[in-house]
Amino acid sequence: MPALFLSYRRADSAAWCARLGEHLNLRFGADLVFRDVDDLAPGMRWQREIEAALRGTQVVLVLIGPKWFAPRQRARLADPRDVLRREIAAALASPRRKVIPVLVGGARLPAAEALPRPLRSLLAWQACPLRDAHWRRDVTVLVERLRELVPALRRGTLAEIHTELWQQQERYFALLDATPARALAQAQRTLRLLDRVCPRHPQDGDLQLTRGYSHKNVAQALQRLGRGDEAGAALDTAERTFRTALAERPADAGAWNGLGSVLALRGRLREALRCVDKALKLQPDYPAAQADRAQLLAALGRG
């Protein structure tokens, strides 16, 4: 069950929610983060679906953007049948669940008396602003608060985790050429391990980069198995992971090299070389980037 539930109105804050969701996935893993949608598919028992998702959730993030309480959206919130209203009211009704109003796009909280009565207690919770101009800093503050609120995220040490991940990476590459199916299973095991340990150490950049490389490893094994569509989806995830890491840490040589490795698998060799060169500019003695650069130059006929 997810520990974190993102509640938002598509017409108000979809872009901010997607951006925040990527940062939370990077730090905690997708399994722990539930990103709700404003419009449920026809034929779904929406109340049951929302209740099921909320049941195991420990923290609900209510995104409030500049249109959240605009006249049209205000009218929707006044309707007891409105999905977002029902969702927030259900979150507020549980005494054990934490709720954080997240202000995006310069939004401010409405006055309590203007809200429908079931939603007024939302204002009793301290809000967290995510300012576009200070996004990285504000997300870091929010992540630390989430780690305090979810007990399962506070345990664990890093040394043994890094050793185990390194061993798993070595096993993957030992399997890739001879038995890509077993290499795929190994990369998937690494992702499951990351889903367990990343929430305990959300600020550890090495774990975040290992997630990106593991998605790339999944894609590489799928390519060897001739499963192109699945490989493309895994590369999409890997690329988003590295680009999100770079949005947080633009001077991270590992993230630049990781992005280059993904672009190389996509066949975008010149773009990949620029990324690897950026990694080497930041860290000239980076062995993996040096090796990747030599391979790219050879593939481009410039070796």
mmCIF file of C-alpha atoms in Angstrom:
data_model
loop_
_atom_site.group_PDB
_atom_site.id
_atom_site.type_symbol
_atom_site.label_atom_id
_atom_site.label_comp_id
_atom_site.label_asym_id
_atom_site.label_seq_id
_atom_site.Cartn_x
_atom_site.Cartn_y
_atom_site.Cartn_z
ATOM 1 C CA MET A 1 0.000 0.000 0.000
ATOM 2 C CA PRO A 2 1.255 3.546 -0.683
ATOM 3 C CA ALA A 3 2.441 5.624 2.261
ATOM 4 C CA LEU A 4 2.031 8.949 0.446
ATOM 5 C CA PHE A 5 -1.110 10.020 -1.414
ATOM 6 C CA LEU A 6 -1.127 13.015 -3.784
ATOM 7 C CA SER A 7 -4.512 14.666 -4.097
ATOM 8 C CA TYR A 8 -4.998 17.338 -6.759
ATOM 9 C CA ARG A 9 -7.392 18.898 -9.242
ATOM 10 C CA ARG A 10 -6.290 18.294 -12.810
ATOM 11 C CA ALA A 11 -7.554 21.694 -13.971
ATOM 12 C CA ASP A 12 -5.554 23.375 -11.228
ATOM 13 C CA SER A 13 -2.247 21.691 -10.465
ATOM 14 C CA ALA A 14 -1.612 18.697 -12.763
ATOM 15 C CA ALA A 15 1.807 19.941 -13.919
ATOM 16 C CA TRP A 16 2.999 20.637 -10.364
ATOM 17 C CA CYS A 17 1.667 17.278 -9.194
ATOM 18 C CA ALA A 18 3.512 15.440 -11.971
ATOM 19 C CA ARG A 19 6.713 17.313 -11.111
ATOM 20 C CA LEU A 20 6.403 16.612 -7.394
ATOM 21 C CA GLY A 21 5.495 12.988 -8.103
ATOM 22 C CA GLU A 22 8.741 12.494 -10.028
ATOM 23 C CA HIS A 23 10.780 13.907 -7.134
ATOM 24 C CA LEU A 24 8.989 11.675 -4.617
ATOM 25 C CA ASN A 25 9.388 8.623 -6.864
ATOM 26 C CA LEU A 26 13.098 9.366 -7.143
ATOM 27 C CA ARG A 27 13.530 9.552 -3.385
ATOM 28 C CA PHE A 28 10.973 7.038 -2.094
ATOM 29 C CA GLY A 29 10.114 4.751 -5.012
ATOM 30 C CA ALA A 30 6.895 4.620 -6.998
ATOM 31 C CA ASP A 31 5.372 1.879 -4.834
ATOM 32 C CA LEU A 32 5.156 4.238 -1.864
ATOM 33 C CA VAL A 33 3.612 7.132 -3.784
ATOM 34 C CA PHE A 34 0.007 7.195 -5.027
ATOM 35 C CA ARG A 35 -0.786 9.973 -7.476
ATOM 36 C CA ASP A 36 -4.536 10.268 -7.826
ATOM 37 C CA VAL A 37 -6.228 11.480 -10.978
ATOM 38 C CA ASP A 38 -9.072 13.932 -11.098
ATOM 39 C CA ASP A 39 -11.220 11.939 -13.527
ATOM 40 C CA LEU A 40 -11.668 8.229 -12.854
ATOM 41 C CA ALA A 41 -12.379 5.883 -15.739
ATOM 42 C CA PRO A 42 -16.053 5.252 -16.594
ATOM 43 C CA GLY A 43 -17.496 2.234 -14.850
ATOM 44 C CA MET A 44 -15.125 2.349 -11.894
ATOM 45 C CA ARG A 45 -16.479 2.372 -8.366
ATOM 46 C CA TRP A 46 -14.594 5.606 -7.639
ATOM 47 C CA GLN A 47 -15.447 5.779 -3.953
ATOM 48 C CA ARG A 48 -14.216 2.238 -3.411
ATOM 49 C CA GLU A 49 -11.042 2.926 -5.396
ATOM 50 C CA ILE A 50 -10.230 6.049 -3.396
ATOM 51 C CA GLU A 51 -11.016 4.397 -0.083
ATOM 52 C CA ALA A 52 -8.769 1.458 -0.983
ATOM 53 C CA ALA A 53 -5.886 3.774 -1.857
ATOM 54 C CA LEU A 54 -6.378 5.896 1.244
ATOM 55 C CA ARG A 55 -6.731 2.946 3.596
ATOM 56 C CA GLY A 56 -3.020 2.292 3.982
ATOM 57 C CA THR A 57 -1.875 5.853 3.347
ATOM 58 C CA GLN A 58 -0.118 7.606 6.200
ATOM 59 C CA VAL A 59 0.251 11.086 4.694
ATOM 60 C CA VAL A 60 -2.032 12.848 2.203
ATOM 61 C CA LEU A 61 -0.582 15.777 0.260
ATOM 62 C CA VAL A 62 -3.346 18.106 -0.925
ATOM 63 C CA LEU A 63 -2.006 20.214 -3.767
ATOM 64 C CA ILE A 64 -3.554 23.665 -3.941
ATOM 65 C CA GLY A 65 -2.756 25.766 -6.999
ATOM 66 C CA PRO A 66 -3.891 29.159 -8.244
ATOM 67 C CA LYS A 67 -7.201 27.805 -9.620
ATOM 68 C CA TRP A 68 -8.028 25.430 -6.769
ATOM 69 C CA PHE A 69 -10.626 27.837 -5.320
ATOM 70 C CA ALA A 70 -11.473 29.800 -8.465
ATOM 71 C CA PRO A 71 -15.254 30.254 -8.991
ATOM 72 C CA ARG A 72 -15.741 27.155 -11.168
ATOM 73 C CA GLN A 73 -13.658 24.912 -8.900
ATOM 74 C CA ARG A 74 -15.321 26.405 -5.820
ATOM 75 C CA ALA A 75 -18.684 25.331 -7.229
ATOM 76 C CA ARG A 76 -17.369 21.820 -7.731
ATOM 77 C CA LEU A 77 -16.111 21.634 -4.137
ATOM 78 C CA ALA A 78 -19.562 22.716 -2.945
ATOM 79 C CA ASP A 79 -21.050 19.592 -4.523
ATOM 80 C CA PRO A 80 -21.003 16.650 -2.036
ATOM 81 C CA ARG A 81 -20.573 14.286 -4.998
ATOM 82 C CA ASP A 82 -17.355 15.937 -6.180
ATOM 83 C CA VAL A 83 -14.515 13.384 -6.283
ATOM 84 C CA LEU A 84 -11.858 15.742 -4.927
ATOM 85 C CA ARG A 85 -14.106 16.885 -2.077
ATOM 86 C CA ARG A 86 -14.879 13.287 -1.115
ATOM 87 C CA GLU A 87 -11.197 12.416 -1.308
ATOM 88 C CA ILE A 88 -10.041 15.252 0.958
ATOM 89 C CA ALA A 89 -12.913 14.726 3.388
ATOM 90 C CA ALA A 90 -11.991 11.039 3.692
ATOM 91 C CA ALA A 91 -8.365 11.981 4.384
ATOM 92 C CA LEU A 92 -9.385 14.461 7.080
ATOM 93 C CA ALA A 93 -11.774 12.031 8.740
ATOM 94 C CA SER A 94 -9.063 9.644 9.940
ATOM 95 C CA PRO A 95 -7.430 10.607 13.264
ATOM 96 C CA ARG A 96 -4.256 8.648 12.448
ATOM 97 C CA ARG A 97 -3.641 10.148 9.002
ATOM 98 C CA LYS A 98 -1.505 13.243 8.479
ATOM 99 C CA VAL A 99 -2.555 15.856 5.928
ATOM 100 C CA ILE A 100 -0.300 18.476 4.355
ATOM 101 C CA PRO A 101 -1.726 21.275 2.189
ATOM 102 C CA VAL A 102 0.914 21.897 -0.489
ATOM 103 C CA LEU A 103 0.750 25.368 -2.050
ATOM 104 C CA VAL A 104 2.002 25.597 -5.649
ATOM 105 C CA GLY A 105 1.994 28.320 -8.266
ATOM 106 C CA GLY A 106 1.902 31.073 -5.653
ATOM 107 C CA ALA A 107 -1.465 29.890 -4.282
ATOM 108 C CA ARG A 108 -2.751 30.839 -0.856
ATOM 109 C CA LEU A 109 -5.128 29.013 1.438
ATOM 110 C CA PRO A 110 -8.770 30.124 1.249
ATOM 111 C CA ALA A 111 -10.585 31.427 4.304
ATOM 112 C CA ALA A 112 -12.029 28.663 6.485
ATOM 113 C CA GLU A 113 -15.568 30.000 6.305
ATOM 114 C CA ALA A 114 -15.464 29.874 2.496
ATOM 115 C CA LEU A 115 -14.795 26.129 2.447
ATOM 116 C CA PRO A 116 -17.484 23.455 2.686
ATOM 117 C CA ARG A 117 -17.791 22.342 6.289
ATOM 118 C CA PRO A 118 -16.237 18.855 5.760
ATOM 119 C CA LEU A 119 -13.090 20.509 4.395
ATOM 120 C CA ARG A 120 -12.558 23.251 6.962
ATOM 121 C CA SER A 121 -10.256 21.198 9.148
ATOM 122 C CA LEU A 122 -7.807 21.173 6.218
ATOM 123 C CA LEU A 123 -6.741 24.610 7.422
ATOM 124 C CA ALA A 124 -5.774 23.191 10.811
ATOM 125 C CA TRP A 125 -2.780 21.521 9.146
ATOM 126 C CA GLN A 126 0.392 23.520 8.529
ATOM 127 C CA ALA A 127 0.793 24.180 4.811
ATOM 128 C CA CYS A 128 3.999 23.649 2.841
ATOM 129 C CA PRO A 129 4.744 26.022 -0.053
ATOM 130 C CA LEU A 130 6.582 24.734 -3.115
ATOM 131 C CA ARG A 131 7.818 27.872 -4.835
ATOM 132 C CA ASP A 132 8.903 27.603 -8.455
ATOM 133 C CA ALA A 133 11.944 29.809 -7.797
ATOM 134 C CA HIS A 134 13.024 27.689 -4.802
ATOM 135 C CA TRP A 135 11.691 24.296 -5.881
ATOM 136 C CA ARG A 136 14.698 22.160 -4.957
ATOM 137 C CA ARG A 137 15.045 23.724 -1.525
ATOM 138 C CA ASP A 138 11.334 23.479 -0.763
ATOM 139 C CA VAL A 139 11.083 19.858 -1.956
ATOM 140 C CA THR A 140 14.021 18.934 0.300
ATOM 141 C CA VAL A 141 12.229 20.476 3.294
ATOM 142 C CA LEU A 142 9.035 18.592 2.411
ATOM 143 C CA VAL A 143 10.888 15.269 2.007
ATOM 144 C CA GLU A 144 12.496 15.599 5.428
ATOM 145 C CA ARG A 145 9.100 16.290 6.967
ATOM 146 C CA LEU A 146 7.630 13.248 5.231
ATOM 147 C CA ARG A 147 10.449 11.098 6.581
ATOM 148 C CA GLU A 148 9.553 12.255 10.092
ATOM 149 C CA LEU A 149 5.856 11.527 9.607
ATOM 150 C CA VAL A 150 6.177 7.999 8.207
ATOM 151 C CA PRO A 151 7.863 5.776 10.829
ATOM 152 C CA ALA A 152 8.908 3.137 8.305
ATOM 153 C CA LEU A 153 11.075 5.732 6.549
ATOM 154 C CA ARG A 154 13.287 6.449 9.547
ATOM 155 C CA ARG A 155 15.186 3.161 9.920
ATOM 156 C CA GLY A 156 18.210 1.643 8.224
ATOM 157 C CA THR A 157 21.927 2.219 7.596
ATOM 158 C CA LEU A 158 23.667 2.909 4.306
ATOM 159 C CA ALA A 159 26.945 0.971 4.313
ATOM 160 C CA GLU A 160 25.476 -2.520 3.905
ATOM 161 C CA ILE A 161 22.889 -1.229 1.427
ATOM 162 C CA HIS A 162 25.561 0.205 -0.872
ATOM 163 C CA THR A 163 27.585 -2.996 -0.673
ATOM 164 C CA GLU A 164 24.567 -5.130 -1.579
ATOM 165 C CA LEU A 165 23.628 -2.861 -4.482
ATOM 166 C CA TRP A 166 27.181 -2.978 -5.837
ATOM 167 C CA GLN A 167 27.150 -6.776 -5.694
ATOM 168 C CA GLN A 168 23.795 -6.882 -7.456
ATOM 169 C CA GLN A 169 25.115 -4.629 -10.242
ATOM 170 C CA GLU A 170 28.110 -6.938 -10.706
ATOM 171 C CA ARG A 171 25.812 -9.969 -10.929
ATOM 172 C CA TYR A 172 23.709 -8.193 -13.554
ATOM 173 C CA PHE A 173 26.628 -7.493 -15.880
ATOM 174 C CA ALA A 174 27.989 -11.017 -15.414
ATOM 175 C CA LEU A 175 24.641 -12.364 -16.672
ATOM 176 C CA LEU A 176 23.774 -9.852 -19.405
ATOM 177 C CA ASP A 177 25.596 -11.307 -22.425
ATOM 178 C CA ALA A 178 25.047 -15.009 -21.755
ATOM 179 C CA THR A 179 21.584 -15.038 -20.170
ATOM 180 C CA PRO A 180 19.715 -11.729 -20.629
ATOM 181 C CA ALA A 181 16.542 -13.199 -19.089
ATOM 182 C CA ARG A 182 18.403 -13.830 -15.837
ATOM 183 C CA ALA A 183 20.006 -10.384 -16.084
ATOM 184 C CA LEU A 184 16.529 -8.883 -16.400
ATOM 185 C CA ALA A 185 15.384 -10.714 -13.270
ATOM 186 C CA GLN A 186 18.481 -9.450 -11.455
ATOM 187 C CA ALA A 187 17.823 -5.818 -12.447
ATOM 188 C CA GLN A 188 14.232 -6.167 -11.281
ATOM 189 C CA ARG A 189 15.442 -7.533 -7.929
ATOM 190 C CA THR A 190 17.657 -4.472 -7.574
ATOM 191 C CA LEU A 191 14.682 -2.188 -8.157
ATOM 192 C CA ARG A 192 12.681 -4.029 -5.512
ATOM 193 C CA LEU A 193 15.566 -3.596 -3.068
ATOM 194 C CA LEU A 194 15.691 0.123 -3.868
ATOM 195 C CA ASP A 195 11.956 0.400 -3.226
ATOM 196 C CA ARG A 196 12.593 -0.961 0.268
ATOM 197 C CA VAL A 197 15.639 1.118 1.166
ATOM 198 C CA CYS A 198 15.298 4.467 -0.642
ATOM 199 C CA PRO A 199 12.459 5.687 1.617
ATOM 200 C CA ARG A 200 14.773 5.351 4.616
ATOM 201 C CA HIS A 201 17.437 7.546 2.993
ATOM 202 C CA PRO A 202 15.598 9.957 0.674
ATOM 203 C CA GLN A 203 18.504 12.414 0.483
ATOM 204 C CA ASP A 204 21.117 9.863 -0.633
ATOM 205 C CA GLY A 205 22.006 10.758 -4.205
ATOM 206 C CA ASP A 206 23.798 7.464 -4.888
ATOM 207 C CA LEU A 207 20.620 5.486 -4.227
ATOM 208 C CA GLN A 208 18.697 7.774 -6.560
ATOM 209 C CA LEU A 209 21.238 7.294 -9.341
ATOM 210 C CA THR A 210 21.262 3.524 -8.792
ATOM 211 C CA ARG A 211 17.516 3.577 -9.433
ATOM 212 C CA GLY A 212 18.103 5.294 -12.778
ATOM 213 C CA TYR A 213 20.856 2.861 -13.759
ATOM 214 C CA SER A 214 18.686 -0.091 -12.714
ATOM 215 C CA HIS A 215 15.854 1.035 -14.997
ATOM 216 C CA LYS A 216 18.457 1.410 -17.751
ATOM 217 C CA ASN A 217 19.693 -2.126 -16.995
ATOM 218 C CA VAL A 218 16.124 -3.430 -17.294
ATOM 219 C CA ALA A 219 15.865 -1.733 -20.682
ATOM 220 C CA GLN A 220 19.193 -3.137 -21.853
ATOM 221 C CA ALA A 221 18.172 -6.700 -20.953
ATOM 222 C CA LEU A 222 14.775 -6.240 -22.619
ATOM 223 C CA GLN A 223 16.510 -5.033 -25.779
ATOM 224 C CA ARG A 224 18.626 -8.208 -25.816
ATOM 225 C CA LEU A 225 15.408 -10.221 -25.493
ATOM 226 C CA GLY A 226 13.781 -8.423 -28.431
ATOM 227 C CA ARG A 227 11.111 -6.771 -26.282
ATOM 228 C CA GLY A 228 11.465 -3.314 -27.799
ATOM 229 C CA ASP A 229 8.295 -1.639 -26.538
ATOM 230 C CA GLU A 230 8.972 -2.653 -22.940
ATOM 231 C CA ALA A 231 12.594 -1.565 -23.306
ATOM 232 C CA GLY A 232 11.451 1.844 -24.535
ATOM 233 C CA ALA A 233 9.176 2.286 -21.517
ATOM 234 C CA ALA A 234 12.016 1.350 -19.155
ATOM 235 C CA LEU A 235 14.310 3.848 -20.904
ATOM 236 C CA ASP A 236 11.632 6.524 -20.488
ATOM 237 C CA THR A 237 11.610 5.853 -16.746
ATOM 238 C CA ALA A 238 15.416 5.870 -16.559
ATOM 239 C CA GLU A 239 15.645 9.144 -18.466
ATOM 240 C CA ARG A 240 13.035 10.798 -16.238
ATOM 241 C CA THR A 241 14.936 9.588 -13.173
ATOM 242 C CA PHE A 242 18.248 11.097 -14.299
ATOM 243 C CA ARG A 243 16.637 14.343 -15.483
ATOM 244 C CA THR A 244 14.836 14.698 -12.137
ATOM 245 C CA ALA A 245 18.135 14.112 -10.325
ATOM 246 C CA LEU A 246 19.757 16.815 -12.470
ATOM 247 C CA ALA A 247 16.902 19.203 -11.701
ATOM 248 C CA GLU A 248 17.830 18.755 -8.037
ATOM 249 C CA ARG A 249 21.628 18.533 -8.480
ATOM 250 C CA PRO A 250 22.808 20.120 -11.755
ATOM 251 C CA ALA A 251 26.471 19.470 -10.888
ATOM 252 C CA ASP A 252 26.043 15.711 -10.301
ATOM 253 C CA ALA A 253 28.525 13.981 -12.624
ATOM 254 C CA GLY A 254 26.857 10.596 -12.036
ATOM 255 C CA ALA A 255 23.496 11.900 -13.195
ATOM 256 C CA TRP A 256 25.005 13.420 -16.347
ATOM 257 C CA ASN A 257 26.801 10.180 -17.161
ATOM 258 C CA GLY A 258 23.646 8.167 -16.429
ATOM 259 C CA LEU A 259 21.616 10.350 -18.778
ATOM 260 C CA GLY A 260 24.328 9.885 -21.399
ATOM 261 C CA SER A 261 24.140 6.100 -21.032
ATOM 262 C CA VAL A 262 20.369 6.195 -21.572
ATOM 263 C CA LEU A 263 20.657 8.410 -24.655
ATOM 264 C CA ALA A 264 23.323 6.077 -26.028
ATOM 265 C CA LEU A 265 20.940 3.121 -25.733
ATOM 266 C CA ARG A 266 18.368 5.187 -27.616
ATOM 267 C CA GLY A 267 20.911 5.700 -30.406
ATOM 268 C CA ARG A 268 21.258 9.435 -29.752
ATOM 269 C CA LEU A 269 25.039 9.223 -29.661
ATOM 270 C CA ARG A 270 25.988 12.876 -30.093
ATOM 271 C CA GLU A 271 23.627 13.949 -27.305
ATOM 272 C CA ALA A 272 25.004 11.127 -25.175
ATOM 273 C CA LEU A 273 28.563 12.307 -25.781
ATOM 274 C CA ARG A 274 27.684 15.846 -24.690
ATOM 275 C CA CYS A 275 26.275 14.481 -21.434
ATOM 276 C CA VAL A 276 29.319 12.302 -20.777
ATOM 277 C CA ASP A 277 31.620 15.247 -21.548
ATOM 278 C CA LYS A 278 29.655 17.286 -19.020
ATOM 279 C CA ALA A 279 30.214 14.532 -16.433
ATOM 280 C CA LEU A 280 33.967 14.563 -17.135
ATOM 281 C CA LYS A 281 34.114 18.336 -16.928
ATOM 282 C CA LEU A 282 32.609 18.070 -13.454
ATOM 283 C CA GLN A 283 34.718 15.041 -12.461
ATOM 284 C CA PRO A 284 37.709 14.486 -14.795
ATOM 285 C CA ASP A 285 38.822 11.249 -13.088
ATOM 286 C CA TYR A 286 35.407 9.532 -13.387
ATOM 287 C CA PRO A 287 36.302 6.004 -14.666
ATOM 288 C CA ALA A 288 32.830 5.033 -15.917
ATOM 289 C CA ALA A 289 32.492 8.288 -17.863
ATOM 290 C CA GLN A 290 35.965 7.840 -19.351
ATOM 291 C CA ALA A 291 35.039 4.342 -20.543
ATOM 292 C CA ASP A 292 31.667 5.516 -21.884
ATOM 293 C CA ARG A 293 33.319 8.373 -23.757
ATOM 294 C CA ALA A 294 35.790 6.019 -25.449
ATOM 295 C CA GLN A 295 32.922 3.738 -26.547
ATOM 296 C CA LEU A 296 30.886 6.655 -27.872
ATOM 297 C CA LEU A 297 33.819 8.064 -29.846
ATOM 298 C CA ALA A 298 34.418 4.644 -31.366
ATOM 299 C CA ALA A 299 30.749 4.310 -32.315
ATOM 300 C CA LEU A 300 30.828 7.772 -33.890
ATOM 301 C CA GLY A 301 33.968 6.891 -35.845
ATOM 302 C CA ARG A 302 36.060 9.362 -33.913
ATOM 303 C CA GLY A 303 38.032 6.958 -31.755
#
